[in-house]
mmCIF file of C-alpha atoms in Angstrom:
data_model
loop_
_atom_site.group_PDB
_atom_site.id
_atom_site.type_symbol
_atom_site.label_atom_id
_atom_site.label_comp_id
_atom_site.label_asym_id
_atom_site.label_seq_id
_atom_site.Cartn_x
_atom_site.Cartn_y
_atom_site.Cartn_z
ATOM 1 C CA UNK A 1 87.077 88.809 122.270
ATOM 2 C CA UNK A 2 89.874 91.387 122.112
ATOM 3 C CA UNK A 3 92.212 91.684 119.111
ATOM 4 C CA UNK A 4 95.944 92.055 119.862
ATOM 5 C CA UNK A 5 97.543 94.899 117.894
ATOM 6 C CA UNK A 6 101.297 95.046 117.349
ATOM 7 C CA UNK A 7 103.287 98.286 117.120
ATOM 8 C CA UNK A 8 106.833 99.577 117.614
ATOM 9 C CA UNK A 9 107.930 103.247 117.617
ATOM 10 C CA UNK A 10 110.781 102.308 115.265
ATOM 11 C CA UNK A 11 108.235 101.576 112.504
ATOM 12 C CA UNK A 12 108.673 105.266 111.678
ATOM 13 C CA UNK A 13 112.139 106.180 110.328
ATOM 14 C CA UNK A 14 113.388 109.498 108.977
ATOM 15 C CA UNK A 15 113.061 110.259 105.265
ATOM 16 C CA UNK A 16 113.623 113.440 103.240
ATOM 17 C CA UNK A 17 110.613 115.746 103.359
ATOM 18 C CA UNK A 18 109.800 115.310 99.659
ATOM 19 C CA UNK A 19 110.045 111.502 99.667
ATOM 20 C CA UNK A 20 107.180 109.633 97.948
ATOM 21 C CA UNK A 21 106.802 107.100 100.754
ATOM 22 C CA UNK A 22 104.499 108.335 103.561
ATOM 23 C CA UNK A 23 106.618 107.114 106.470
ATOM 24 C CA UNK A 24 104.686 109.179 109.016
ATOM 25 C CA UNK A 25 101.603 107.050 108.422
ATOM 26 C CA UNK A 26 102.835 104.410 110.881
ATOM 27 C CA UNK A 27 102.880 106.918 113.719
ATOM 28 C CA UNK A 28 99.507 108.273 112.583
ATOM 29 C CA UNK A 29 97.964 104.779 112.452
ATOM 30 C CA UNK A 30 99.058 104.044 116.013
ATOM 31 C CA UNK A 31 97.685 107.374 117.188
ATOM 32 C CA UNK A 32 94.359 106.767 115.490
ATOM 33 C CA UNK A 33 94.043 103.319 117.055
ATOM 34 C CA UNK A 34 94.611 104.852 120.492
ATOM 35 C CA UNK A 35 92.191 107.730 119.810
ATOM 36 C CA UNK A 36 89.471 105.316 118.721
ATOM 37 C CA UNK A 37 89.902 103.111 121.802
ATOM 38 C CA UNK A 38 90.718 100.005 119.776
ATOM 39 C CA UNK A 39 93.530 98.684 121.981
ATOM 40 C CA UNK A 40 92.882 95.585 124.042
ATOM 41 C CA UNK A 41 93.922 96.471 127.581
ATOM 42 C CA UNK A 42 95.047 99.885 126.363
ATOM 43 C CA UNK A 43 98.468 98.652 125.214
ATOM 44 C CA UNK A 44 100.170 97.645 121.982
ATOM 45 C CA UNK A 45 102.111 94.417 121.788
ATOM 46 C CA UNK A 46 105.712 95.468 121.153
ATOM 47 C CA UNK A 47 107.897 93.206 118.991
ATOM 48 C CA UNK A 48 111.631 92.754 119.103
ATOM 49 C CA UNK A 49 113.685 93.491 115.991
ATOM 50 C CA UNK A 50 113.912 90.375 113.839
ATOM 51 C CA UNK A 51 117.353 88.747 114.212
ATOM 52 C CA UNK A 52 119.558 87.767 111.275
ATOM 53 C CA UNK A 53 118.630 84.087 111.615
ATOM 54 C CA UNK A 54 114.916 84.767 111.116
ATOM 55 C CA UNK A 55 115.335 87.018 108.108
ATOM 56 C CA UNK A 56 117.837 84.687 106.443
ATOM 57 C CA UNK A 57 115.118 82.020 106.277
ATOM 58 C CA UNK A 58 113.440 84.069 103.526
ATOM 59 C CA UNK A 59 116.321 86.118 102.083
ATOM 60 C CA UNK A 60 119.821 85.550 100.767
ATOM 61 C CA UNK A 61 122.395 85.667 103.583
ATOM 62 C CA UNK A 62 124.608 88.093 101.681
ATOM 63 C CA UNK A 63 121.773 90.617 101.269
ATOM 64 C CA UNK A 64 120.699 90.330 104.920
ATOM 65 C CA UNK A 65 124.298 90.981 105.962
ATOM 66 C CA UNK A 66 124.413 94.048 103.690
ATOM 67 C CA UNK A 67 121.368 95.530 105.407
ATOM 68 C CA UNK A 68 122.582 94.697 108.910
ATOM 69 C CA UNK A 69 126.052 96.109 108.239
ATOM 70 C CA UNK A 70 124.830 99.209 106.387
ATOM 71 C CA UNK A 71 126.615 98.190 103.186
ATOM 72 C CA UNK A 72 123.762 97.829 100.687
ATOM 73 C CA UNK A 73 124.987 98.377 97.096
ATOM 74 C CA UNK A 74 123.809 101.630 95.537
ATOM 75 C CA UNK A 75 121.850 99.914 92.765
ATOM 76 C CA UNK A 76 119.901 97.806 95.276
ATOM 77 C CA UNK A 77 119.208 100.815 97.521
ATOM 78 C CA UNK A 78 117.933 102.600 94.419
ATOM 79 C CA UNK A 79 115.597 99.700 93.618
ATOM 80 C CA UNK A 80 114.334 99.688 97.208
ATOM 81 C CA UNK A 81 113.785 103.438 97.077
ATOM 82 C CA UNK A 82 115.108 104.246 100.556
ATOM 83 C CA UNK A 83 118.425 105.690 101.720
ATOM 84 C CA UNK A 84 119.785 102.623 103.513
ATOM 85 C CA UNK A 85 120.512 104.252 106.869
ATOM 86 C CA UNK A 86 120.621 102.530 110.296
ATOM 87 C CA UNK A 87 117.092 103.687 111.211
ATOM 88 C CA UNK A 88 115.721 102.281 107.921
ATOM 89 C CA UNK A 89 117.384 98.934 108.662
ATOM 90 C CA UNK A 90 116.015 98.963 112.222
ATOM 91 C CA UNK A 91 112.563 99.838 110.918
ATOM 92 C CA UNK A 92 112.648 96.852 108.544
ATOM 93 C CA UNK A 93 113.758 94.526 111.334
ATOM 94 C CA UNK A 94 111.072 95.789 113.734
ATOM 95 C CA UNK A 95 108.280 95.584 111.145
ATOM 96 C CA UNK A 96 109.384 92.037 110.336
ATOM 97 C CA UNK A 97 109.539 91.099 114.002
ATOM 98 C CA UNK A 98 106.100 92.677 114.321
ATOM 99 C CA UNK A 99 104.605 90.416 111.681
ATOM 100 C CA UNK A 100 106.209 87.350 113.278
ATOM 101 C CA UNK A 101 104.651 88.360 116.610
ATOM 102 C CA UNK A 102 101.327 89.028 114.862
ATOM 103 C CA UNK A 103 101.392 85.490 113.458
ATOM 104 C CA UNK A 104 101.966 83.965 116.876
ATOM 105 C CA UNK A 105 99.274 86.131 118.470
ATOM 106 C CA UNK A 106 96.855 85.094 115.731
ATOM 107 C CA UNK A 107 97.507 81.449 116.521
ATOM 108 C CA UNK A 108 96.721 82.159 120.173
ATOM 109 C CA UNK A 109 93.749 84.529 119.807
ATOM 110 C CA UNK A 110 92.372 83.751 116.349
ATOM 111 C CA UNK A 111 92.981 87.292 115.137
ATOM 112 C CA UNK A 112 95.847 89.758 115.427
ATOM 113 C CA UNK A 113 96.940 92.819 113.458
ATOM 114 C CA UNK A 114 100.195 94.653 112.890
ATOM 115 C CA UNK A 115 100.417 98.429 112.369
ATOM 116 C CA UNK A 116 103.041 97.897 109.655
ATOM 117 C CA UNK A 117 104.089 95.036 107.378
ATOM 118 C CA UNK A 118 103.041 93.819 103.991
ATOM 119 C CA UNK A 119 106.434 94.490 102.362
ATOM 120 C CA UNK A 120 105.588 92.154 99.504
ATOM 121 C CA UNK A 121 108.055 93.399 96.863
ATOM 122 C CA UNK A 122 111.124 92.185 98.783
ATOM 123 C CA UNK A 123 112.248 88.972 97.126
ATOM 124 C CA UNK A 124 114.784 86.300 97.999
ATOM 125 C CA UNK A 125 117.823 88.113 96.597
ATOM 126 C CA UNK A 126 117.077 91.650 97.831
ATOM 127 C CA UNK A 127 114.456 94.289 98.511
ATOM 128 C CA UNK A 128 112.548 96.488 96.055
ATOM 129 C CA UNK A 129 109.643 98.935 95.870
ATOM 130 C CA UNK A 130 109.928 100.457 99.401
ATOM 131 C CA UNK A 131 110.287 96.923 100.826
ATOM 132 C CA UNK A 132 113.531 95.948 102.587
ATOM 133 C CA UNK A 133 112.527 92.558 104.038
ATOM 134 C CA UNK A 134 109.451 90.500 103.186
ATOM 135 C CA UNK A 135 107.896 90.357 106.657
ATOM 136 C CA UNK A 136 105.082 87.932 105.790
ATOM 137 C CA UNK A 137 107.487 85.485 104.142
ATOM 138 C CA UNK A 138 109.831 85.673 107.143
ATOM 139 C CA UNK A 139 106.941 85.100 109.569
ATOM 140 C CA UNK A 140 105.759 82.020 107.680
ATOM 141 C CA UNK A 141 109.287 80.620 107.452
ATOM 142 C CA UNK A 142 109.933 81.194 111.168
ATOM 143 C CA UNK A 143 106.658 79.583 112.200
ATOM 144 C CA UNK A 144 107.291 76.626 109.914
ATOM 145 C CA UNK A 145 110.854 76.203 111.192
ATOM 146 C CA UNK A 146 109.574 76.154 114.760
ATOM 147 C CA UNK A 147 106.862 73.608 113.897
ATOM 148 C CA UNK A 148 103.994 75.943 114.774
ATOM 149 C CA UNK A 149 102.473 75.769 111.285
ATOM 150 C CA UNK A 150 102.905 73.638 108.193
ATOM 151 C CA UNK A 151 100.774 75.311 105.521
ATOM 152 C CA UNK A 152 99.876 78.958 105.061
ATOM 153 C CA UNK A 153 97.673 81.044 102.787
ATOM 154 C CA UNK A 154 98.658 84.587 101.824
ATOM 155 C CA UNK A 155 95.764 86.841 100.752
ATOM 156 C CA UNK A 156 97.320 89.929 99.182
ATOM 157 C CA UNK A 157 94.844 92.674 98.258
ATOM 158 C CA UNK A 158 97.351 95.497 97.910
ATOM 159 C CA UNK A 159 96.881 97.308 94.577
ATOM 160 C CA UNK A 160 100.372 96.145 93.533
ATOM 161 C CA UNK A 161 101.140 92.511 92.749
ATOM 162 C CA UNK A 162 102.942 90.578 95.482
ATOM 163 C CA UNK A 163 105.924 89.695 93.304
ATOM 164 C CA UNK A 164 108.414 89.273 96.133
ATOM 165 C CA UNK A 165 106.208 86.881 98.084
ATOM 166 C CA UNK A 166 105.579 84.895 94.895
ATOM 167 C CA UNK A 167 109.324 84.756 94.251
ATOM 168 C CA UNK A 168 110.207 83.517 97.734
ATOM 169 C CA UNK A 169 107.565 80.772 97.747
ATOM 170 C CA UNK A 170 107.894 79.708 94.104
ATOM 171 C CA UNK A 171 107.693 75.907 94.005
ATOM 172 C CA UNK A 172 106.837 75.688 97.724
ATOM 173 C CA UNK A 173 103.588 73.735 97.951
ATOM 174 C CA UNK A 174 103.231 74.496 101.671
ATOM 175 C CA UNK A 175 102.374 78.150 100.946
ATOM 176 C CA UNK A 176 99.589 79.349 98.633
ATOM 177 C CA UNK A 177 100.021 82.934 97.451
ATOM 178 C CA UNK A 178 96.951 84.812 96.174
ATOM 179 C CA UNK A 179 97.348 88.314 94.769
ATOM 180 C CA UNK A 180 94.472 90.438 93.433
ATOM 181 C CA UNK A 181 95.895 93.650 92.042
ATOM 182 C CA UNK A 182 95.881 96.304 89.331
ATOM 183 C CA UNK A 183 97.063 94.764 86.065
ATOM 184 C CA UNK A 184 98.902 97.856 84.817
ATOM 185 C CA UNK A 185 100.511 98.959 88.085
ATOM 186 C CA UNK A 186 103.950 98.256 89.600
ATOM 187 C CA UNK A 187 105.804 95.947 89.199
ATOM 188 C CA UNK A 188 106.158 95.948 85.434
ATOM 189 C CA UNK A 189 107.465 92.371 85.507
ATOM 190 C CA UNK A 190 105.083 90.273 87.576
ATOM 191 C CA UNK A 191 106.217 87.038 89.246
ATOM 192 C CA UNK A 192 103.499 84.357 89.080
ATOM 193 C CA UNK A 193 101.735 83.754 92.401
ATOM 194 C CA UNK A 194 99.846 80.530 93.079
ATOM 195 C CA UNK A 195 96.822 82.554 91.926
ATOM 196 C CA UNK A 196 96.915 86.015 90.369
ATOM 197 C CA UNK A 197 93.854 88.093 89.540
ATOM 198 C CA UNK A 198 94.819 91.141 87.481
ATOM 199 C CA UNK A 199 92.199 93.876 87.503
ATOM 200 C CA UNK A 200 91.488 96.603 84.926
ATOM 201 C CA UNK A 201 91.986 100.286 85.681
ATOM 202 C CA UNK A 202 89.239 102.150 87.550
ATOM 203 C CA UNK A 203 87.484 99.011 88.793
ATOM 204 C CA UNK A 204 84.872 100.050 91.374
ATOM 205 C CA UNK A 205 83.446 98.480 94.540
ATOM 206 C CA UNK A 206 80.838 96.135 93.148
ATOM 207 C CA UNK A 207 82.856 94.305 90.471
ATOM 208 C CA UNK A 208 85.871 94.188 92.794
ATOM 209 C CA UNK A 209 83.875 92.612 95.616
ATOM 210 C CA UNK A 210 82.122 90.286 93.165
ATOM 211 C CA UNK A 211 85.534 88.922 92.147
ATOM 212 C CA UNK A 212 86.631 88.515 95.751
ATOM 213 C CA UNK A 213 83.443 86.823 96.959
ATOM 214 C CA UNK A 214 83.670 84.354 94.073
ATOM 215 C CA UNK A 215 87.317 83.467 94.672
ATOM 216 C CA UNK A 216 87.881 83.464 98.436
ATOM 217 C CA UNK A 217 85.454 80.720 99.590
ATOM 218 C CA UNK A 218 86.825 78.329 96.970
ATOM 219 C CA UNK A 219 90.370 79.255 97.863
ATOM 220 C CA UNK A 220 89.792 78.385 101.510
ATOM 221 C CA UNK A 221 88.604 74.925 100.476
ATOM 222 C CA UNK A 222 91.756 74.108 98.499
ATOM 223 C CA UNK A 223 93.875 72.987 101.443
ATOM 224 C CA UNK A 224 93.961 72.582 105.196
ATOM 225 C CA UNK A 225 95.893 75.745 105.935
ATOM 226 C CA UNK A 226 97.130 76.459 109.444
ATOM 227 C CA UNK A 227 97.084 80.262 109.201
ATOM 228 C CA UNK A 228 96.137 83.095 106.845
ATOM 229 C CA UNK A 229 98.234 86.240 106.409
ATOM 230 C CA UNK A 230 96.155 89.100 105.023
ATOM 231 C CA UNK A 231 97.816 92.067 103.314
ATOM 232 C CA UNK A 232 95.142 94.756 103.623
ATOM 233 C CA UNK A 233 96.727 97.412 101.420
ATOM 234 C CA UNK A 234 94.452 100.438 101.052
ATOM 235 C CA UNK A 235 95.941 101.633 97.765
ATOM 236 C CA UNK A 236 93.005 100.251 95.712
ATOM 237 C CA UNK A 237 91.217 103.408 96.977
ATOM 238 C CA UNK A 238 90.065 105.782 94.249
ATOM 239 C CA UNK A 239 91.987 108.685 95.789
ATOM 240 C CA UNK A 240 95.283 106.875 96.394
ATOM 241 C CA UNK A 241 98.384 108.510 94.880
ATOM 242 C CA UNK A 242 99.812 105.230 93.535
ATOM 243 C CA UNK A 243 96.657 103.211 92.857
ATOM 244 C CA UNK A 244 94.778 102.666 89.597
ATOM 245 C CA UNK A 245 91.565 101.170 90.981
ATOM 246 C CA UNK A 246 88.459 103.006 92.206
ATOM 247 C CA UNK A 247 87.304 101.542 95.513
ATOM 248 C CA UNK A 248 85.507 103.857 97.910
ATOM 249 C CA UNK A 249 86.174 104.006 101.645
ATOM 250 C CA UNK A 250 83.018 101.953 102.144
ATOM 251 C CA UNK A 251 84.265 99.421 99.609
ATOM 252 C CA UNK A 252 87.569 99.025 101.445
ATOM 253 C CA UNK A 253 85.757 98.534 104.755
ATOM 254 C CA UNK A 254 83.440 95.931 103.204
ATOM 255 C CA UNK A 255 86.452 94.159 101.690
ATOM 256 C CA UNK A 256 88.276 93.937 105.032
ATOM 257 C CA UNK A 257 85.195 92.813 106.900
ATOM 258 C CA UNK A 258 84.429 90.165 104.261
ATOM 259 C CA UNK A 259 87.949 88.708 104.231
ATOM 260 C CA UNK A 260 88.277 88.550 108.004
ATOM 261 C CA UNK A 261 84.781 87.210 108.590
ATOM 262 C CA UNK A 262 85.073 84.574 105.855
ATOM 263 C CA UNK A 263 88.439 83.331 107.079
ATOM 264 C CA UNK A 264 87.389 83.284 110.738
ATOM 265 C CA UNK A 265 84.185 81.414 109.903
ATOM 266 C CA UNK A 266 86.386 78.481 108.863
ATOM 267 C CA UNK A 267 88.148 78.524 112.239
ATOM 268 C CA UNK A 268 91.434 79.645 110.708
ATOM 269 C CA UNK A 269 93.578 82.225 112.505
ATOM 270 C CA UNK A 270 94.218 85.433 110.564
ATOM 271 C CA UNK A 271 97.205 87.762 110.882
ATOM 272 C CA UNK A 272 96.566 91.163 109.316
ATOM 273 C CA UNK A 273 99.314 93.451 108.000
ATOM 274 C CA UNK A 274 99.027 97.030 106.787
ATOM 275 C CA UNK A 275 100.170 96.949 103.166
ATOM 276 C CA UNK A 276 100.356 99.956 100.859
ATOM 277 C CA UNK A 277 98.603 103.291 101.017
ATOM 278 C CA UNK A 278 99.831 106.628 99.670
ATOM 279 C CA UNK A 279 98.622 110.144 100.445
ATOM 280 C CA UNK A 280 99.965 113.468 101.668
ATOM 281 C CA UNK A 281 97.064 113.675 104.130
ATOM 282 C CA UNK A 282 98.339 111.516 107.007
ATOM 283 C CA UNK A 283 95.124 111.686 109.000
ATOM 284 C CA UNK A 284 93.013 110.491 106.062
ATOM 285 C CA UNK A 285 95.522 107.780 105.195
ATOM 286 C CA UNK A 286 95.764 106.546 108.778
ATOM 287 C CA UNK A 287 91.991 106.367 109.047
ATOM 288 C CA UNK A 288 91.898 104.398 105.801
ATOM 289 C CA UNK A 289 94.450 101.886 107.140
ATOM 290 C CA UNK A 290 92.659 101.474 110.474
ATOM 291 C CA UNK A 291 89.796 99.889 108.510
ATOM 292 C CA UNK A 292 91.750 96.635 109.008
ATOM 293 C CA UNK A 293 91.802 96.945 112.791
ATOM 294 C CA UNK A 294 88.175 98.066 113.024
ATOM 295 C CA UNK A 295 87.037 95.142 110.879
ATOM 296 C CA UNK A 296 89.037 92.684 112.974
ATOM 297 C CA UNK A 297 87.424 93.942 116.159
ATOM 298 C CA UNK A 298 83.951 93.821 114.594
ATOM 299 C CA UNK A 299 84.267 90.094 113.878
ATOM 300 C CA UNK A 300 86.336 89.162 116.941
ATOM 301 C CA UNK A 301 83.403 87.468 118.655
ATOM 302 C CA UNK A 302 83.368 84.664 116.064
ATOM 303 C CA UNK A 303 84.131 81.370 117.737
ATOM 304 C CA UNK A 304 87.774 80.421 117.283
ATOM 305 C CA UNK A 305 88.227 76.736 116.631
ATOM 306 C CA UNK A 306 91.846 75.925 115.714
ATOM 307 C CA UNK A 307 92.204 73.858 112.545
ATOM 308 C CA UNK A 308 94.260 70.705 112.967
ATOM 309 C CA UNK A 309 97.139 70.302 110.501
ATOM 310 C CA UNK A 310 97.860 67.105 108.652
#
């Protein structure tokens, strides 16, 4: 079975040359996917920019209007970490539209992956930490509003805690948020997820995977979810500029394969998003991120049996 992969050229906006965020990785990821022959039918699925109405399901109307109109207050732009230019706003809308499309493609095919997304620090009131809009939260809200899903599970394995996702779904029993992250990394003030697992510095492959293999099967039994969104951040890697954990490349690949295979074995659809990863070596970073897409393709022949919602 083929795995649909979602991409838009606008995922890559212009930033100052010395900026900490590796914006060029989105272009490099798409190129690597093409080079490796991973595209079903040789083409990406191209999303449309998310409209105001979609984004306002997960964010305050006033903030969404600020981004759309190019009038984001200086203090909020500083917290986001981007100059809030038109191409940055378009990038955020396209990445969000990409994750919505990825969710719908996952419902149809069992598996689908974006080449961006995972902006999990954007909370209800505004963005933060290189995250303008919370694409996963918007996708879940859109799919719920349209009656496509009722309950969702978010598996967030980025090295940073998914505080924005936790904030948006606080008190919402239809969405279970699971974040396994570095205890001492950003953000300083964590927002409680449905389940948080805070890890010590320099944790290596074996104890990391031991934690995951203990937690995930039980987590999947907790509820009759309709879809899983997987944030496959690669910043737990030992060589990542902003990580504090010590996973190897092999460990990351085993992690992605385990998550996707375990979720698909239950018959649940999985939508994969890129998440964080930081390096000055774009080719290495892109190859690290494409672990998600390779793992999805490796397990794509699992039988897809849609789970009925109740």
